[in-house]
Amino acid sequence: MIAGSSGGPSPAACPPTAEHCITCGDEGTPMRVVSVVGTTAVCADGEQAFHDVAVDFVGPVGAGDEVLVHAGVAIQHRRPTG
């Protein structure tokens, strides 16, 4: 979503000089999928804290897969290599 578009933060909330969006943090966190029920996954972050994550945007995921998470939503699905 583009800042200022319908439903998004206004351009004033995301000034171009800011390192990241003050409204949402504008960052993704890599997480490992622990379990999945429907379109919600329990994921562990780098510090092994658990989070409920919506995975309906990235397709089917399974335990052990890696996802990039922003605001509780998986925005990229990365299957483990090797």
JSON list of C-alpha atoms in Angstrom, two decimals:
[
{"chain": "A", "resi": 1, "resn": "MET", "atom": "CA", "xyz": [0.00, 0.00, 0.00]},
{"chain": "A", "resi": 2, "resn": "ILE", "atom": "CA", "xyz": [1.28, 3.44, -0.86]},
{"chain": "A", "resi": 3, "resn": "ALA", "atom": "CA", "xyz": [1.35, 6.07, 1.88]},
{"chain": "A", "resi": 4, "resn": "GLY", "atom": "CA", "xyz": [-1.64, 8.32, 1.54]},
{"chain": "A", "resi": 5, "resn": "SER", "atom": "CA", "xyz": [-3.66, 5.83, -0.52]},
{"chain": "A", "resi": 6, "resn": "SER", "atom": "CA", "xyz": [-7.02, 4.68, 0.68]},
{"chain": "A", "resi": 7, "resn": "GLY", "atom": "CA", "xyz": [-6.61, 3.08, 4.09]},
{"chain": "A", "resi": 8, "resn": "GLY", "atom": "CA", "xyz": [-2.91, 3.88, 4.45]},
{"chain": "A", "resi": 9, "resn": "PRO", "atom": "CA", "xyz": [-1.11, 6.43, 6.56]},
{"chain": "A", "resi": 10, "resn": "SER", "atom": "CA", "xyz": [-1.06, 9.97, 5.27]},
{"chain": "A", "resi": 11, "resn": "PRO", "atom": "CA", "xyz": [2.12, 11.25, 3.57]},
{"chain": "A", "resi": 12, "resn": "ALA", "atom": "CA", "xyz": [2.68, 13.48, 6.60]},
{"chain": "A", "resi": 13, "resn": "ALA", "atom": "CA", "xyz": [2.95, 10.35, 8.78]},
{"chain": "A", "resi": 14, "resn": "CYS", "atom": "CA", "xyz": [5.80, 9.04, 6.58]},
{"chain": "A", "resi": 15, "resn": "PRO", "atom": "CA", "xyz": [8.08, 12.00, 5.86]},
{"chain": "A", "resi": 16, "resn": "PRO", "atom": "CA", "xyz": [10.72, 11.24, 3.22]},
{"chain": "A", "resi": 17, "resn": "THR", "atom": "CA", "xyz": [13.53, 12.18, 5.61]},
{"chain": "A", "resi": 18, "resn": "ALA", "atom": "CA", "xyz": [12.52, 9.62, 8.24]},
{"chain": "A", "resi": 19, "resn": "GLU", "atom": "CA", "xyz": [14.54, 6.40, 8.56]},
{"chain": "A", "resi": 20, "resn": "HIS", "atom": "CA", "xyz": [11.27, 4.46, 8.78]},
{"chain": "A", "resi": 21, "resn": "CYS", "atom": "CA", "xyz": [7.54, 5.11, 8.93]},
{"chain": "A", "resi": 22, "resn": "ILE", "atom": "CA", "xyz": [6.58, 6.50, 12.33]},
{"chain": "A", "resi": 23, "resn": "THR", "atom": "CA", "xyz": [3.10, 4.97, 11.96]},
{"chain": "A", "resi": 24, "resn": "CYS", "atom": "CA", "xyz": [3.94, 1.34, 11.21]},
{"chain": "A", "resi": 25, "resn": "GLY", "atom": "CA", "xyz": [7.71, 1.00, 11.59]},
{"chain": "A", "resi": 26, "resn": "ASP", "atom": "CA", "xyz": [8.05, 0.17, 7.87]},
{"chain": "A", "resi": 27, "resn": "GLU", "atom": "CA", "xyz": [10.09, -2.93, 8.58]},
{"chain": "A", "resi": 28, "resn": "GLY", "atom": "CA", "xyz": [9.75, -6.66, 8.11]},
{"chain": "A", "resi": 29, "resn": "THR", "atom": "CA", "xyz": [10.86, -9.25, 10.63]},
{"chain": "A", "resi": 30, "resn": "PRO", "atom": "CA", "xyz": [12.08, -12.69, 9.52]},
{"chain": "A", "resi": 31, "resn": "MET", "atom": "CA", "xyz": [10.28, -15.47, 11.41]},
{"chain": "A", "resi": 32, "resn": "ARG", "atom": "CA", "xyz": [10.12, -19.27, 11.36]},
{"chain": "A", "resi": 33, "resn": "VAL", "atom": "CA", "xyz": [6.74, -21.00, 11.11]},
{"chain": "A", "resi": 34, "resn": "VAL", "atom": "CA", "xyz": [6.10, -23.31, 14.08]},
{"chain": "A", "resi": 35, "resn": "SER", "atom": "CA", "xyz": [2.54, -24.41, 13.29]},
{"chain": "A", "resi": 36, "resn": "VAL", "atom": "CA", "xyz": [-0.38, -23.46, 11.04]},
{"chain": "A", "resi": 37, "resn": "VAL", "atom": "CA", "xyz": [-4.16, -23.55, 11.53]},
{"chain": "A", "resi": 38, "resn": "GLY", "atom": "CA", "xyz": [-6.09, -22.27, 8.53]},
{"chain": "A", "resi": 39, "resn": "THR", "atom": "CA", "xyz": [-4.63, -18.92, 7.49]},
{"chain": "A", "resi": 40, "resn": "THR", "atom": "CA", "xyz": [-2.93, -18.20, 10.81]},
{"chain": "A", "resi": 41, "resn": "ALA", "atom": "CA", "xyz": [0.54, -19.39, 11.70]},
{"chain": "A", "resi": 42, "resn": "VAL", "atom": "CA", "xyz": [2.35, -19.38, 15.01]},
{"chain": "A", "resi": 43, "resn": "CYS", "atom": "CA", "xyz": [5.81, -18.04, 14.20]},
{"chain": "A", "resi": 44, "resn": "ALA", "atom": "CA", "xyz": [9.01, -17.58, 16.21]},
{"chain": "A", "resi": 45, "resn": "ASP", "atom": "CA", "xyz": [11.15, -14.50, 15.78]},
{"chain": "A", "resi": 46, "resn": "GLY", "atom": "CA", "xyz": [14.94, -14.34, 16.20]},
{"chain": "A", "resi": 47, "resn": "GLU", "atom": "CA", "xyz": [14.60, -14.20, 19.98]},
{"chain": "A", "resi": 48, "resn": "GLN", "atom": "CA", "xyz": [12.26, -17.23, 19.98]},
{"chain": "A", "resi": 49, "resn": "ALA", "atom": "CA", "xyz": [9.22, -15.15, 20.97]},
{"chain": "A", "resi": 50, "resn": "PHE", "atom": "CA", "xyz": [5.99, -16.51, 19.46]},
{"chain": "A", "resi": 51, "resn": "HIS", "atom": "CA", "xyz": [3.56, -14.48, 17.34]},
{"chain": "A", "resi": 52, "resn": "ASP", "atom": "CA", "xyz": [0.25, -15.15, 15.58]},
{"chain": "A", "resi": 53, "resn": "VAL", "atom": "CA", "xyz": [0.78, -14.25, 11.92]},
{"chain": "A", "resi": 54, "resn": "ALA", "atom": "CA", "xyz": [-1.74, -14.03, 9.07]},
{"chain": "A", "resi": 55, "resn": "VAL", "atom": "CA", "xyz": [-0.36, -16.03, 6.14]},
{"chain": "A", "resi": 56, "resn": "ASP", "atom": "CA", "xyz": [-3.17, -15.75, 3.59]},
{"chain": "A", "resi": 57, "resn": "PHE", "atom": "CA", "xyz": [-1.17, -13.32, 1.38]},
{"chain": "A", "resi": 58, "resn": "VAL", "atom": "CA", "xyz": [1.78, -15.68, 0.90]},
{"chain": "A", "resi": 59, "resn": "GLY", "atom": "CA", "xyz": [0.06, -18.96, 0.11]},
{"chain": "A", "resi": 60, "resn": "PRO", "atom": "CA", "xyz": [0.39, -22.23, 1.94]},
{"chain": "A", "resi": 61, "resn": "VAL", "atom": "CA", "xyz": [3.16, -22.43, 4.54]},
{"chain": "A", "resi": 62, "resn": "GLY", "atom": "CA", "xyz": [4.32, -25.26, 6.75]},
{"chain": "A", "resi": 63, "resn": "ALA", "atom": "CA", "xyz": [6.34, -25.79, 9.90]},
{"chain": "A", "resi": 64, "resn": "GLY", "atom": "CA", "xyz": [9.97, -24.86, 9.31]},
{"chain": "A", "resi": 65, "resn": "ASP", "atom": "CA", "xyz": [9.24, -22.37, 6.51]},
{"chain": "A", "resi": 66, "resn": "GLU", "atom": "CA", "xyz": [10.51, -18.84, 6.86]},
{"chain": "A", "resi": 67, "resn": "VAL", "atom": "CA", "xyz": [8.34, -15.76, 6.36]},
{"chain": "A", "resi": 68, "resn": "LEU", "atom": "CA", "xyz": [8.95, -12.04, 6.43]},
{"chain": "A", "resi": 69, "resn": "VAL", "atom": "CA", "xyz": [6.37, -10.43, 8.74]},
{"chain": "A", "resi": 70, "resn": "HIS", "atom": "CA", "xyz": [5.13, -6.85, 8.90]},
{"chain": "A", "resi": 71, "resn": "ALA", "atom": "CA", "xyz": [2.41, -5.75, 11.34]},
{"chain": "A", "resi": 72, "resn": "GLY", "atom": "CA", "xyz": [1.32, -9.34, 12.05]},
{"chain": "A", "resi": 73, "resn": "VAL", "atom": "CA", "xyz": [1.02, -10.25, 8.35]},
{"chain": "A", "resi": 74, "resn": "ALA", "atom": "CA", "xyz": [3.42, -12.43, 6.36]},
{"chain": "A", "resi": 75, "resn": "ILE", "atom": "CA", "xyz": [4.46, -10.43, 3.29]},
{"chain": "A", "resi": 76, "resn": "GLN", "atom": "CA", "xyz": [7.00, -12.88, 1.84]},
{"chain": "A", "resi": 77, "resn": "HIS", "atom": "CA", "xyz": [7.34, -16.68, 1.99]},
{"chain": "A", "resi": 78, "resn": "ARG", "atom": "CA", "xyz": [10.86, -18.11, 1.93]},
{"chain": "A", "resi": 79, "resn": "ARG", "atom": "CA", "xyz": [11.17, -21.88, 1.93]},
{"chain": "A", "resi": 80, "resn": "PRO", "atom": "CA", "xyz": [14.24, -23.17, 3.77]},
{"chain": "A", "resi": 81, "resn": "THR", "atom": "CA", "xyz": [17.24, -24.12, 1.63]},
{"chain": "A", "resi": 82, "resn": "GLY", "atom": "CA", "xyz": [19.24, -27.28, 2.07]}
]
